[in-house]
Tab-separated table of C-alpha atoms and ligand atoms in Angstrom:
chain	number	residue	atom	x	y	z
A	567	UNK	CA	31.741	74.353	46.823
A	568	UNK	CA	31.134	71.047	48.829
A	569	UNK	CA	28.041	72.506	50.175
A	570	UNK	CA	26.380	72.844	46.532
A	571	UNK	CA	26.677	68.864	46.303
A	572	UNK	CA	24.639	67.633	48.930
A	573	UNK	CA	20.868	67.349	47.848
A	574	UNK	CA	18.986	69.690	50.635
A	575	UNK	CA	16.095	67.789	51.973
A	576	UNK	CA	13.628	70.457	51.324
A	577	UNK	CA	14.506	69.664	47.534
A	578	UNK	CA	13.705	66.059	47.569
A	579	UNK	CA	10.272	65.683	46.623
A	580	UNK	CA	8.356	62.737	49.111
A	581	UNK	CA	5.155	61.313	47.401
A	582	UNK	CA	3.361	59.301	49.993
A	583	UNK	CA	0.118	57.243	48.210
A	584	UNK	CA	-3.095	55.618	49.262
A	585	UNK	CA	-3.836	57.485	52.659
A	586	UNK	CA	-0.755	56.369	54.055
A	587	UNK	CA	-1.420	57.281	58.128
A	588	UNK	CA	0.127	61.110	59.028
A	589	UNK	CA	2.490	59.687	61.027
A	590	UNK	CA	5.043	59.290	58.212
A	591	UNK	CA	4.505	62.617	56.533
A	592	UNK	CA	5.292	64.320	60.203
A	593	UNK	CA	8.041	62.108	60.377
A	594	UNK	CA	9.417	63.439	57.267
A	595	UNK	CA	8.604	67.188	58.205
A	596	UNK	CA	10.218	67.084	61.750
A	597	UNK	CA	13.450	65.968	59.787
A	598	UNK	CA	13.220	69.034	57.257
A	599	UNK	CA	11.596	67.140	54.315
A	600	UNK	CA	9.404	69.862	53.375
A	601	UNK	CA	7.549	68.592	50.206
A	602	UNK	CA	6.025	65.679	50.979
A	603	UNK	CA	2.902	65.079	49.024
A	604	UNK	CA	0.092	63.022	50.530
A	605	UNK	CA	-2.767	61.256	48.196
A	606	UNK	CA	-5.523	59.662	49.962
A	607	UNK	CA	-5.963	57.047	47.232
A	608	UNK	CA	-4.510	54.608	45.047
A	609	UNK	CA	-3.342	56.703	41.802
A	610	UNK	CA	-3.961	54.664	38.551
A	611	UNK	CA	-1.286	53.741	36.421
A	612	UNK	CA	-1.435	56.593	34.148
A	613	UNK	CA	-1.820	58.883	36.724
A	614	UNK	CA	1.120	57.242	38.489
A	615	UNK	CA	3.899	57.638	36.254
A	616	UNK	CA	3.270	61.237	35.874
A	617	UNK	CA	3.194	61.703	39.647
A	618	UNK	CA	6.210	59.929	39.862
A	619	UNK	CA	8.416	61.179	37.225
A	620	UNK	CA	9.512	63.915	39.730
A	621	UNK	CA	9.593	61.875	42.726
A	622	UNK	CA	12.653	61.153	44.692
A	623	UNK	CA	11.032	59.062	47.326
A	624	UNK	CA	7.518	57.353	46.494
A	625	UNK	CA	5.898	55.610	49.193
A	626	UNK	CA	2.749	53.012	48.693
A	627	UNK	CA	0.678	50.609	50.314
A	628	UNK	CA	-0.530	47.008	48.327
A	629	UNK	CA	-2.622	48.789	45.865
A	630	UNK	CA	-0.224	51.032	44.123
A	631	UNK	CA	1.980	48.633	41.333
A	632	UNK	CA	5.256	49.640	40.815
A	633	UNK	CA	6.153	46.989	38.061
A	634	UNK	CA	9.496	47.215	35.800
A	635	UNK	CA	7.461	49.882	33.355
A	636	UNK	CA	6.251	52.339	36.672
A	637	UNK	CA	10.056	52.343	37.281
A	638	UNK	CA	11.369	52.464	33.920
A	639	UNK	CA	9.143	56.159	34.164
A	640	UNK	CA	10.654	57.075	37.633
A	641	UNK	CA	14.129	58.561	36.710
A	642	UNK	CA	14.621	60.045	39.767
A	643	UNK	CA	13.503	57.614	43.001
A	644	UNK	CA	16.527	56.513	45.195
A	645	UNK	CA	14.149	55.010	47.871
A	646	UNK	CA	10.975	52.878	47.792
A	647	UNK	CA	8.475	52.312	50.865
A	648	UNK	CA	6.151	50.089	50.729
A	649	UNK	CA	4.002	51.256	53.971
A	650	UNK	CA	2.477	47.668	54.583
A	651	UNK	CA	3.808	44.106	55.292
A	652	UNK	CA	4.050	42.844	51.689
A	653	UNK	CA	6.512	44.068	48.939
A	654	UNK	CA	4.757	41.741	46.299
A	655	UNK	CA	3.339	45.031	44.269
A	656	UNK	CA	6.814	46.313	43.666
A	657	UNK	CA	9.393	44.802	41.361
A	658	UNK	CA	11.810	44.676	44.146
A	659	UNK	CA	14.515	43.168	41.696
A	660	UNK	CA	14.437	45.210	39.412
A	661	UNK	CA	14.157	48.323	41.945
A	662	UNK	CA	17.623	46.702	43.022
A	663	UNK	CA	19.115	47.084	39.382
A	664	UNK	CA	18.244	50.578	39.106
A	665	UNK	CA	19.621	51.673	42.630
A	666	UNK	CA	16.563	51.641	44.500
A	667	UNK	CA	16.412	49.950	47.929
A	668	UNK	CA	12.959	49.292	48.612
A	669	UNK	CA	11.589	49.279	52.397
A	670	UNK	CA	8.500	47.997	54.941
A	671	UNK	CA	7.457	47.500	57.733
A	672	UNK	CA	7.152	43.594	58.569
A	673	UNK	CA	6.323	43.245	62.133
A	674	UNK	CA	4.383	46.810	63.089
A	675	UNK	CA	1.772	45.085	63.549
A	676	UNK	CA	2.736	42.248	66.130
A	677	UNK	CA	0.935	43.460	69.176
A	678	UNK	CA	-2.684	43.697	67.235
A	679	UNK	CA	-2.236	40.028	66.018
A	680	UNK	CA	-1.277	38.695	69.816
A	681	UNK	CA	-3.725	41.196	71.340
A	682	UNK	CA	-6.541	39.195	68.715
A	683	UNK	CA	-5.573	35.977	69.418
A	684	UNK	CA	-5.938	36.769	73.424
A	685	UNK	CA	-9.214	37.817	72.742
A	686	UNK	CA	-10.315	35.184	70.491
A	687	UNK	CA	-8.655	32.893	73.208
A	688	UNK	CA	-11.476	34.338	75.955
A	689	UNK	CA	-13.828	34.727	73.755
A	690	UNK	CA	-14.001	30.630	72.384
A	691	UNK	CA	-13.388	29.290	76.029
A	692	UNK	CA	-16.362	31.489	77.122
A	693	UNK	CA	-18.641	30.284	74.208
A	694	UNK	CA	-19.274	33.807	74.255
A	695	UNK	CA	-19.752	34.587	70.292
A	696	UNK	CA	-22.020	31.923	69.924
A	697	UNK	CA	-24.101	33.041	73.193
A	698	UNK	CA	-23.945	36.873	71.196
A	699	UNK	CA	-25.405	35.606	68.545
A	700	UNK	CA	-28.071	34.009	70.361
A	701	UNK	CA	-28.954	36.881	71.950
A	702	UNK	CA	-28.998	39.051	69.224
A	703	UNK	CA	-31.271	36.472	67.830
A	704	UNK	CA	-33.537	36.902	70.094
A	705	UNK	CA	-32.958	34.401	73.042
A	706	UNK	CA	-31.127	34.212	76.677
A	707	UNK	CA	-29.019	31.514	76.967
A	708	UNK	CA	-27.948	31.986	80.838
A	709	UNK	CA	-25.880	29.215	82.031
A	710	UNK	CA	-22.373	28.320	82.667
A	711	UNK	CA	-22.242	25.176	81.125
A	712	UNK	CA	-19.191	24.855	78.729
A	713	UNK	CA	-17.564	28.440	79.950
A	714	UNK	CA	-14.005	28.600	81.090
A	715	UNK	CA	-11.652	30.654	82.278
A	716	UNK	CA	-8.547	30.894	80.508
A	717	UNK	CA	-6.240	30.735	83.278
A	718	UNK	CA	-4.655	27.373	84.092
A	719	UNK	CA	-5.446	26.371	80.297
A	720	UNK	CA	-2.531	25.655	77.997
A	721	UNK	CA	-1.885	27.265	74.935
A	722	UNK	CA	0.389	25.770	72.540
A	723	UNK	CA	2.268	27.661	70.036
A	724	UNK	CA	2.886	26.845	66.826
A	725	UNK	CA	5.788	28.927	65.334
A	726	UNK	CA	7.412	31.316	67.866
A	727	UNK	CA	8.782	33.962	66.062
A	728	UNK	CA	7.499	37.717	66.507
A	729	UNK	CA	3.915	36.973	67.101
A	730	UNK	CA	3.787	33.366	68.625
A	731	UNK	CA	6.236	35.023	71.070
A	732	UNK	CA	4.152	38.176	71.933
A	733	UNK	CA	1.244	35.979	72.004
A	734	UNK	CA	3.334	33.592	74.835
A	735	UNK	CA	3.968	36.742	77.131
A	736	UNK	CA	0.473	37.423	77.086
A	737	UNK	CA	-1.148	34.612	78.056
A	738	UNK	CA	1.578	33.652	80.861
A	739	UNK	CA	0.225	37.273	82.078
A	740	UNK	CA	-3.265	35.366	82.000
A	741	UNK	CA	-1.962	32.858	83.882
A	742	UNK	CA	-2.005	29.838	80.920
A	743	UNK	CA	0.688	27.223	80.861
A	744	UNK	CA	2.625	28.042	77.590
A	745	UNK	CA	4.281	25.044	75.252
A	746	UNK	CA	5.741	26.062	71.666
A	747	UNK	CA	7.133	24.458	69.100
A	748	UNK	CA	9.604	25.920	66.203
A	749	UNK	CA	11.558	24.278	63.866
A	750	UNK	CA	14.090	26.819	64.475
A	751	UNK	CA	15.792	26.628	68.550
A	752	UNK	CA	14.073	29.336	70.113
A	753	UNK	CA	14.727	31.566	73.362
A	754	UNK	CA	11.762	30.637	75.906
A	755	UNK	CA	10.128	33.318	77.503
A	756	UNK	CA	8.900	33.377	81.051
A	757	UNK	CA	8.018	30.023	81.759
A	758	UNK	CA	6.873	28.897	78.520
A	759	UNK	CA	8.314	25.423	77.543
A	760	UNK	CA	9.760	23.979	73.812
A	761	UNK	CA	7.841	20.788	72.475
A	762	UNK	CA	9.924	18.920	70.508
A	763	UNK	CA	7.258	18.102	68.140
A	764	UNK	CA	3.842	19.123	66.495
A	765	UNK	CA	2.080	15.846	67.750
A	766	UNK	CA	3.291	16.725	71.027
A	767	UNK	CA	2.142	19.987	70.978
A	768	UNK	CA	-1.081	19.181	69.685
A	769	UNK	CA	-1.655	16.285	72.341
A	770	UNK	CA	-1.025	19.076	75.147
A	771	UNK	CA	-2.967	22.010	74.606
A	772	UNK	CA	-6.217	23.482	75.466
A	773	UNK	CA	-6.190	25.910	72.299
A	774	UNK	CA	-3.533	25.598	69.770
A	775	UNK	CA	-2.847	28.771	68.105
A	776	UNK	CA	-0.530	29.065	64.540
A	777	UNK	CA	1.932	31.636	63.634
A	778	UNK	CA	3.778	30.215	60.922
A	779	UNK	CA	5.085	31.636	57.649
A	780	UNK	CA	3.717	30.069	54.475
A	781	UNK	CA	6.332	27.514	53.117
A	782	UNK	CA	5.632	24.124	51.499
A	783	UNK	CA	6.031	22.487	55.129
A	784	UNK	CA	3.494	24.709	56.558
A	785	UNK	CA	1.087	24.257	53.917
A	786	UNK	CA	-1.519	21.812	54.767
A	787	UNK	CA	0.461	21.571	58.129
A	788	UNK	CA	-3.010	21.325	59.707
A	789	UNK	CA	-4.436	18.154	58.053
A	790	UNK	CA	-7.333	16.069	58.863
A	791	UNK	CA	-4.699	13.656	61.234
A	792	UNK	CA	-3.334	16.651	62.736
A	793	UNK	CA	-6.408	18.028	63.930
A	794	UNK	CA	-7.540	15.357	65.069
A	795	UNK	CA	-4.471	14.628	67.405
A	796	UNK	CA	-5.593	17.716	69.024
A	797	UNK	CA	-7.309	16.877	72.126
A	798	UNK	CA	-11.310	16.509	71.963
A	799	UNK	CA	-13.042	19.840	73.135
A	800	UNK	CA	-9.688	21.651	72.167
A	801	UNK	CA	-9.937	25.228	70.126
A	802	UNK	CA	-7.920	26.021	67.244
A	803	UNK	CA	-6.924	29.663	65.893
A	804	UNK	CA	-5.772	30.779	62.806
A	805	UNK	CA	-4.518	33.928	62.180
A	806	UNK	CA	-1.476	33.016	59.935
A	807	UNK	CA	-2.007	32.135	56.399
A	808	UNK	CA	-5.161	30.398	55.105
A	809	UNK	CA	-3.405	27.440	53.481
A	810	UNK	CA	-2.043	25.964	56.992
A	811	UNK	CA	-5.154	24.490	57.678
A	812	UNK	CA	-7.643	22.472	55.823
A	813	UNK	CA	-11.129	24.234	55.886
A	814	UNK	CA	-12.805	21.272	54.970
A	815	UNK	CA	-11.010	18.708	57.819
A	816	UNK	CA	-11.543	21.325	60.396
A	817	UNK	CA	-15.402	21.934	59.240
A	818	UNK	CA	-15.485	18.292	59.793
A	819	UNK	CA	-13.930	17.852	63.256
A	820	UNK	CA	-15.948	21.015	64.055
A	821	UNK	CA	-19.590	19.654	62.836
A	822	UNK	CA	-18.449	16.137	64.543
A	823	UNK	CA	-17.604	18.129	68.338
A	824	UNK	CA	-14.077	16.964	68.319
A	825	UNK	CA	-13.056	20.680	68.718
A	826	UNK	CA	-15.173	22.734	70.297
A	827	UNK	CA	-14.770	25.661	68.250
A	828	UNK	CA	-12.471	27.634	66.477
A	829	UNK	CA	-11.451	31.276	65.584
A	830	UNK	CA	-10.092	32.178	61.637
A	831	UNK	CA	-8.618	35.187	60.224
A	832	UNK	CA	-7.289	33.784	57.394
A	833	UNK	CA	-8.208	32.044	54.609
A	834	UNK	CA	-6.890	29.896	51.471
A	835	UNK	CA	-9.315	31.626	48.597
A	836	UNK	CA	-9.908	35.522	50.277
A	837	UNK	CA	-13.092	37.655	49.049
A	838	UNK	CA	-11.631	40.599	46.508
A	839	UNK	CA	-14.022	42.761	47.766
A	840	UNK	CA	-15.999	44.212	50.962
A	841	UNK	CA	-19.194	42.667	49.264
A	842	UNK	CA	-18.114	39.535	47.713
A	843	UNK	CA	-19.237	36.496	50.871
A	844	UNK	CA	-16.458	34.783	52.118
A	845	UNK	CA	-16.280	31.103	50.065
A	846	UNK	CA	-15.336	28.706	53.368
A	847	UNK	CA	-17.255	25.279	54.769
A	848	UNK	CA	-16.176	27.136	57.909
A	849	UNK	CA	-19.736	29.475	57.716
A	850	UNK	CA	-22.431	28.937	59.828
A	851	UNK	CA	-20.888	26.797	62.446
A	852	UNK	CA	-21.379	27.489	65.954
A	853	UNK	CA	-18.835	28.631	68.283
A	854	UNK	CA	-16.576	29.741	64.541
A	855	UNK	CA	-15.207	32.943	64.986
A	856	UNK	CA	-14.654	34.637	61.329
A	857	UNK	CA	-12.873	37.325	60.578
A	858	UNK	CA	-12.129	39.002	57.626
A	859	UNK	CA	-7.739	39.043	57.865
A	860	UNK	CA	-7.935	41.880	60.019
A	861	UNK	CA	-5.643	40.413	63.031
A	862	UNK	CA	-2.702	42.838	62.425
A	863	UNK	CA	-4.881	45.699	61.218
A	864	UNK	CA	-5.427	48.327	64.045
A	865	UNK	CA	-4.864	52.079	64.163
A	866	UNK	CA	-1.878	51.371	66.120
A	867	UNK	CA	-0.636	48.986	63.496
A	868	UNK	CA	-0.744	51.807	60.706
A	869	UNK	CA	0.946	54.451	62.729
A	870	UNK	CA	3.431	52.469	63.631
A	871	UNK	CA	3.544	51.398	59.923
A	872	UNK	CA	3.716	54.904	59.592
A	873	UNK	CA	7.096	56.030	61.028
A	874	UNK	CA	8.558	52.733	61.026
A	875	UNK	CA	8.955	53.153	57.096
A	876	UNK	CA	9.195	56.723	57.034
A	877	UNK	CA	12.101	56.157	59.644
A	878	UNK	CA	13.915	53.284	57.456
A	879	UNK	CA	13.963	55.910	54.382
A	880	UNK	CA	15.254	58.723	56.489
A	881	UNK	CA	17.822	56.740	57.410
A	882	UNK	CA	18.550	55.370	53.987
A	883	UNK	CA	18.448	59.320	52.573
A	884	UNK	CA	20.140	61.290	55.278
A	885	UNK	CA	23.124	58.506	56.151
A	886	UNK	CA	22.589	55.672	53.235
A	887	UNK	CA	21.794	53.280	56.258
A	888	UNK	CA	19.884	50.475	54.219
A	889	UNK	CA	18.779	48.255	57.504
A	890	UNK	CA	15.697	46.594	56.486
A	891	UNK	CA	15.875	46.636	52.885
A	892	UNK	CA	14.095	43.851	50.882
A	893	UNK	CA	15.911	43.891	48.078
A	894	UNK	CA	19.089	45.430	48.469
A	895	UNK	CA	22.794	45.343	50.620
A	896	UNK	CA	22.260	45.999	53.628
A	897	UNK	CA	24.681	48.178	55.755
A	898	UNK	CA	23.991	49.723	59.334
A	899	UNK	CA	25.519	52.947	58.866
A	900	UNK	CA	25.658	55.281	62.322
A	901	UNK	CA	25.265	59.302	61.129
A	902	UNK	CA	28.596	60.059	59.438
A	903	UNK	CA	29.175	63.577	61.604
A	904	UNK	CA	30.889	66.327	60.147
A	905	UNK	CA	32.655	64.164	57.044
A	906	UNK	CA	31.485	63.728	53.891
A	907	UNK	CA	30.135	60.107	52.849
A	908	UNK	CA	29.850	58.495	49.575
A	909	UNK	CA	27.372	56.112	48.535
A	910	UNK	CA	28.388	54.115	45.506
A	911	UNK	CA	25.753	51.427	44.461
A	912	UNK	CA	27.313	49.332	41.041
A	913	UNK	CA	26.627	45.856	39.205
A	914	UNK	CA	28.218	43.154	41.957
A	915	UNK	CA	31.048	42.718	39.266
A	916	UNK	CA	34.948	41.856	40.244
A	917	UNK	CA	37.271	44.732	40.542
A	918	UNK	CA	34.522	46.966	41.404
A	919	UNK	CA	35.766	48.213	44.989
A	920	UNK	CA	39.621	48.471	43.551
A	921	UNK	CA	38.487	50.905	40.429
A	922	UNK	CA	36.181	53.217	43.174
A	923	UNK	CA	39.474	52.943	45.273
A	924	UNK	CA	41.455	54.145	42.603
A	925	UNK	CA	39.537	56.801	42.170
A	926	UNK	CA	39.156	58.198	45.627
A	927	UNK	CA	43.153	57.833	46.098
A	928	UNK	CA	44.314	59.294	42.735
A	929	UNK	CA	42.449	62.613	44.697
A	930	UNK	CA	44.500	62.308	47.721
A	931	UNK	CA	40.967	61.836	49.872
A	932	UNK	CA	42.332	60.327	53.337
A	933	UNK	CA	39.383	57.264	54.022
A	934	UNK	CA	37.946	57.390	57.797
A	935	UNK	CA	35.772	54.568	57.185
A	936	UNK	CA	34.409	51.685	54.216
A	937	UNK	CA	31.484	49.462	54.078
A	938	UNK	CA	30.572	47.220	51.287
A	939	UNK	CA	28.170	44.670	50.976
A	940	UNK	CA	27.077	42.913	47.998
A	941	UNK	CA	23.311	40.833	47.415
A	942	UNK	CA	22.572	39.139	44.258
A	943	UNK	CA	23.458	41.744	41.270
A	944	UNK	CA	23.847	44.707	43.196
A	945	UNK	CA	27.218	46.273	45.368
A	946	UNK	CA	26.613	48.866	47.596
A	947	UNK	CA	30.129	50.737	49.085
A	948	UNK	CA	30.258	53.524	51.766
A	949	UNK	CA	33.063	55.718	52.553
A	950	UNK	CA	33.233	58.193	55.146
A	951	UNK	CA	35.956	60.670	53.606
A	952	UNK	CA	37.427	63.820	54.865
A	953	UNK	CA	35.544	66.986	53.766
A	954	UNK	CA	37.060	67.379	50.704
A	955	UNK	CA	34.290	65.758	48.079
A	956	UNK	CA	34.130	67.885	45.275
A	957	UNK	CA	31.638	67.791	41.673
A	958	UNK	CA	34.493	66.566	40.330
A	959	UNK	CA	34.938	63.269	42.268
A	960	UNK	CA	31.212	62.260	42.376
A	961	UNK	CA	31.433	62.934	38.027
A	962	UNK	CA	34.592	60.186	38.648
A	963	UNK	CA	32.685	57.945	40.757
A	964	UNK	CA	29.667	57.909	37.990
A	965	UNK	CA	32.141	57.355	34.710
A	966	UNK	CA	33.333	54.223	36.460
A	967	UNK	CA	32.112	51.060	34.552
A	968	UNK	CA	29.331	48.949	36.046
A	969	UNK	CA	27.936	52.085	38.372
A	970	UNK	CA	24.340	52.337	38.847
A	971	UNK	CA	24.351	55.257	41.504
A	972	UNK	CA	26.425	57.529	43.453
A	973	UNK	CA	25.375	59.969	45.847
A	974	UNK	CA	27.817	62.073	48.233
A	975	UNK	CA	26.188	63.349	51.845
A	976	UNK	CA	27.508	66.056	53.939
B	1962	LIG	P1	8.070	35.204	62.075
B	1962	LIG	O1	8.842	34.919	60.846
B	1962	LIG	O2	8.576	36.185	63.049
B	1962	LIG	O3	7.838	33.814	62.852
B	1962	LIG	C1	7.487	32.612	62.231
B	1962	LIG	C2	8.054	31.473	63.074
B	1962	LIG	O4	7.576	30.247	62.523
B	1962	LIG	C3	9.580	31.412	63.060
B	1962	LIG	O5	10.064	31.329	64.379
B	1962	LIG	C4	9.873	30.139	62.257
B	1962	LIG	O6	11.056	29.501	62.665
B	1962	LIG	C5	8.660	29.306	62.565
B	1962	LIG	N1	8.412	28.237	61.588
B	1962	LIG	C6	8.643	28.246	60.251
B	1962	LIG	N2	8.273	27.079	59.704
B	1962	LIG	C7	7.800	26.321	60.720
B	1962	LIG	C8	7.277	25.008	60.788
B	1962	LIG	N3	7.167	24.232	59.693
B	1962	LIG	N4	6.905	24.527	61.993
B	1962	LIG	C9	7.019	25.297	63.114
B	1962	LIG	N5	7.514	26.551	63.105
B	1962	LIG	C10	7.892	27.055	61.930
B	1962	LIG	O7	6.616	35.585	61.578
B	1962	LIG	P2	5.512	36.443	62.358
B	1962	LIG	O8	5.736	37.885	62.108
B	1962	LIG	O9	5.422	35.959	63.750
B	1962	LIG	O10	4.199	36.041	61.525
B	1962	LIG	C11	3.623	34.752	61.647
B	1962	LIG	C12	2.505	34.580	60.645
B	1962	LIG	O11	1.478	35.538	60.864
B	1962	LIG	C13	2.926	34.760	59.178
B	1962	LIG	O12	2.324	33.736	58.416
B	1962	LIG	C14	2.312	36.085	58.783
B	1962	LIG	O13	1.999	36.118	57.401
B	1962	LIG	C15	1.043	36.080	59.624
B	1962	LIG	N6	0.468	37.408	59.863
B	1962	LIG	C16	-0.891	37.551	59.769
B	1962	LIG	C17	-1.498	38.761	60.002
B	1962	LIG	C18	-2.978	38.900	59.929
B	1962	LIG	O14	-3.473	40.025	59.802
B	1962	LIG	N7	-3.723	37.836	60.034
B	1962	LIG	C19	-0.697	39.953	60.317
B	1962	LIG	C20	0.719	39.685	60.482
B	1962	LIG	C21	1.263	38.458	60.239
C-alpha cells in the first residue's frame, strides 16, 4: 500500500529548455529519471504553457519566462531550474506561493572568470592585443618596449568573494604580490594581504581587477577620482558589472596615458543582439581589451551548470533537500534511508507545525526526525516517520488549512 504513494521517478516528466548542456539530462537518467525531454531552443509562450502543463520539473536558461501566468498554467511543477546564474526570468515569489522551490547555479562558472582575468592580466602587461592588431593590420611592431612580465607585479582585488578569491590563487601561482579589499572580513589566501581601503588598494597595484556585486555602493564605485588614484601606467579590468565603472572617466584617463590600458567584459548599456555594435567611448582605444560578457561563459562553465542544477533538483525530488534554493526554506536534508519522509510546504501562518503535528500523532506515527524552516510567506516541514505513511495521512496532511503542498517519499 505504502509503495503505491511514492511518485516513481520514471513517472515524473523532466522538461529541460533552450539546449541546456547533456550533462543534466544524464544526470537525471543515471538517477532513473527516464523522461526527460530536451528542446534545443527557447519555446515561445504559447508553446510553453502547453509543454508545461504536464511537467513536473521544467528547467530553463534566461530566455524562457516563467512569469505568474506560465505558472498559473503549470499545475503540476514541484521544482524549477533555472540552468544559468540569474533567476530574474522566473517569478521566484510567486513560484514560492505555489510550492515551487526554484534553483541555479551561481558560481559554476568561477574558474572561467579568474582563468579570463589571468589572461587579460598577461595579455595588457604584454601590450600584446594592441601589437595583434597591428600585425593583423599589416605591420611588425618588434620591440620590448612597454612589455612586462607579470610576475613580481601586484594585483589588487577588489571584492574577494568566489572569483576575486580564485583569481588571488592564481596569480600568487604567477608569482604577483596579491592585496584585496572587501567590505566584508575575509579569509586571506596564500600570501595575499587585506587593504583596509579602496584608496589604498588603488595606490598599490599594478592592475586592479573588480569582482563586486552590483549594489548602490558599487555603482559608480570606479569614478573619475578613483581612477585616477590608481597609479599612472596601471591597468584596470572589469569583468563584474558594467555600472562599477564610468566608461566615460576611464576613456578619459585612457586617451590621457594615465592607465595604460584596460580589459572590459562588462558593460552599463549591453548590445541585445550578436549584430547590434557595442555603444561604449571605450572603442577604438589602444591597448582596450573588449569583450562581449563572455568571462564566465566556457564549455566547462555550462557543464558544470549542467549537473550542478540537475544535482540541486535531484536532491530537492528524491530527499526534499532544498540547499540552494532562491526563493524558498532551505533545509539540508541527508537521504532519509529506509523511512518514509513527509514534505509539507504551507502559508508561514501560526499554529501551522502544531495542526501537521496533530495530525501525524492522532495516527500513532512514531517521529525519527523534524525540520522546519520558514522564509517570507512560505513554511516548509520535514519528518522522517516510521514506514507506516498511508493515502490516508498524506489526504490529512492536504485538508489542513493554509497547505500549499505535501508530498510523502519512500
Ligand atoms: P561574490 O558574491 O562571491 O563576491 C563578491 C564580493 O564582493 C563579496 O566578498 C562581497 O563582500 C564583496 N563586496 C560587496 N560590496 C563591496 C564593496 N562595496 N566593496 C568591496 N567589496 C565588496 O560574487 P562573485 O561570484 O565573486 O561575482 C563577482 C562579480 O562577478 C559579480 O558582479 C557577478 O555578477 C560578476 N560575474 C560576471 C561574469 C561575467 O561573465 N562577466 C560571470 C560571473 C560573475
Amino acid at each position: 500500500m505504502a509503495a503505491t504513494l511514492s511518485f516513481p521517478r520514471e513517472k515524473i516528466r523532466v522538461l529541460l529548455c533552450e539546449g541546456i548542456h547533456p550533462s543534466a539530462v544524464a544526470y537525471f537518467e543515471e538517477r532513473g529519471y527516464t523522461q526527460v525531454e530536451s528542446l534545443p531552443r527557447a519555446p515561445s509562450p504559447s508553446e510553453l504553457r502547453d509543454l508545461v502543463k504536464d511537467a513536473h520539473i521544467v528547467g530553463i536558461r534566461s530566455r524562457t519566462v516563467l512569469d505568474r501566468d506560465a505558472l498559473a498554467h503549470a499545475g503540476r511543477i514541484f521544482a524549477i531550474g533555472c540552468f544559468c546564474i540569474g533567476t530574474d526570468q522566473v517569478d521566484v515569489e510567486s513560484a514560492a506561493e505555489r510550492g515551487i522551490p526554484v534553483f541555479n547555479a551561481p558560481h559554476a562558472n568561477t574558474r572561467s572568470v579568474a582563468e579570463l582575468v589571468i589572461g587579460l592580466s598577461i595579455m595588457l602587461e604584454r601590450d600584446a592585443f594592441r601589437k595583434s592588431g597591428l600585425v593583423h593590420a599589416g605591420s611588425w611592431p618588434k620591440s620590448a618596449a612597454g612589455a612586462r612580465e607579470v610576475r613580481g607585479k601586484t594585483i589588487g582585488i577588489v571584492g574577494y568573494g568566489h572569483i576575486g578569491s580564485q583569481v588571488s590563487v592564481l596569480a600568487e601561482g604567477l608569482g604577483m604580490r596579491v592585496v584585496f579589499y572587501d567590505i566584508v572580513p575575509k579569509l586571506p589566501l596564500g600570501n595575499a594581504a587585506p587593504v583596509a581601503t579602496l584608496d589604498e588598494l588603488l595606490a598599490a597595484s599594478d592592475i586592479v581587477t573588480l569582482h563586486v556585486p552590483q549594489t548602490a555602493a558599487t555603482t559608480n564605485m570606479m569614478d573619475a577620482a578613483r581612477i585616477r588614484a590608481m597609479r599612472r601606467g596601471a591597468f584596470l579590468i572589469n569583468t563584474s558589472r558594467g555600472v562599477v565603472v564610468d566608461p566615460e572617466a576611464l576613456a578619459a584617463a585612457l586617451r590621457d596615458r594615465h592607465l595604460a590600458g584596460a580589459a572590459v567584459d562588462v558593460f552599463p548599456k549591453e548590445p541585445l543582439s550578436p549584430e547590434a555594435p557595442l555603444d561604449s567611448p571605450l572603442r577604438g582605444i589602444p591597448n582596450v581589451i573588449l569583450t562581449p560578457h563572455v568571462a564566465g561563459s566556457t564549455e566547462e562553465a555550462q557543464e558544470k551548470i549542467g549537473t550542478e542544477v540537475a544535482g540541486k533538483l535531484v536532491a530537492y525530488s528524491d530527499r526534499g533537500s532544498t540547499v540552494g534554493a532562491v526563493n524558498f526554506p532551505e533545509l539540508t536534508l541527508a537521504p532519509h534511508g529506509p523511512v518514509n519522509r513527509v514534505l509539507h510546504i504551507h502559508e508561514n501562518v501560526p499554529g501551522m507545525l502544531q495542526r501537521i503535528n496533530s495530525v501525524i500523532a492522532a495516527e500513532g506515527i512514531n517521529v525519527l526526525a523534524q525540520h522546519l524552516e520558514t522564509r517570507k510567506t512560505v513554511g516548509y516541514v520535514v519528518f522522517d516517520i516510521e514506514r507506516s505513511a498511508s493515502t490516508a495521512l498524506l489526504g490529512r496532511l492536504k485538508a489542513i488549512p493554509g497547505t500549499i503542498r505535501a508530498r510523502i517519499l519512500y
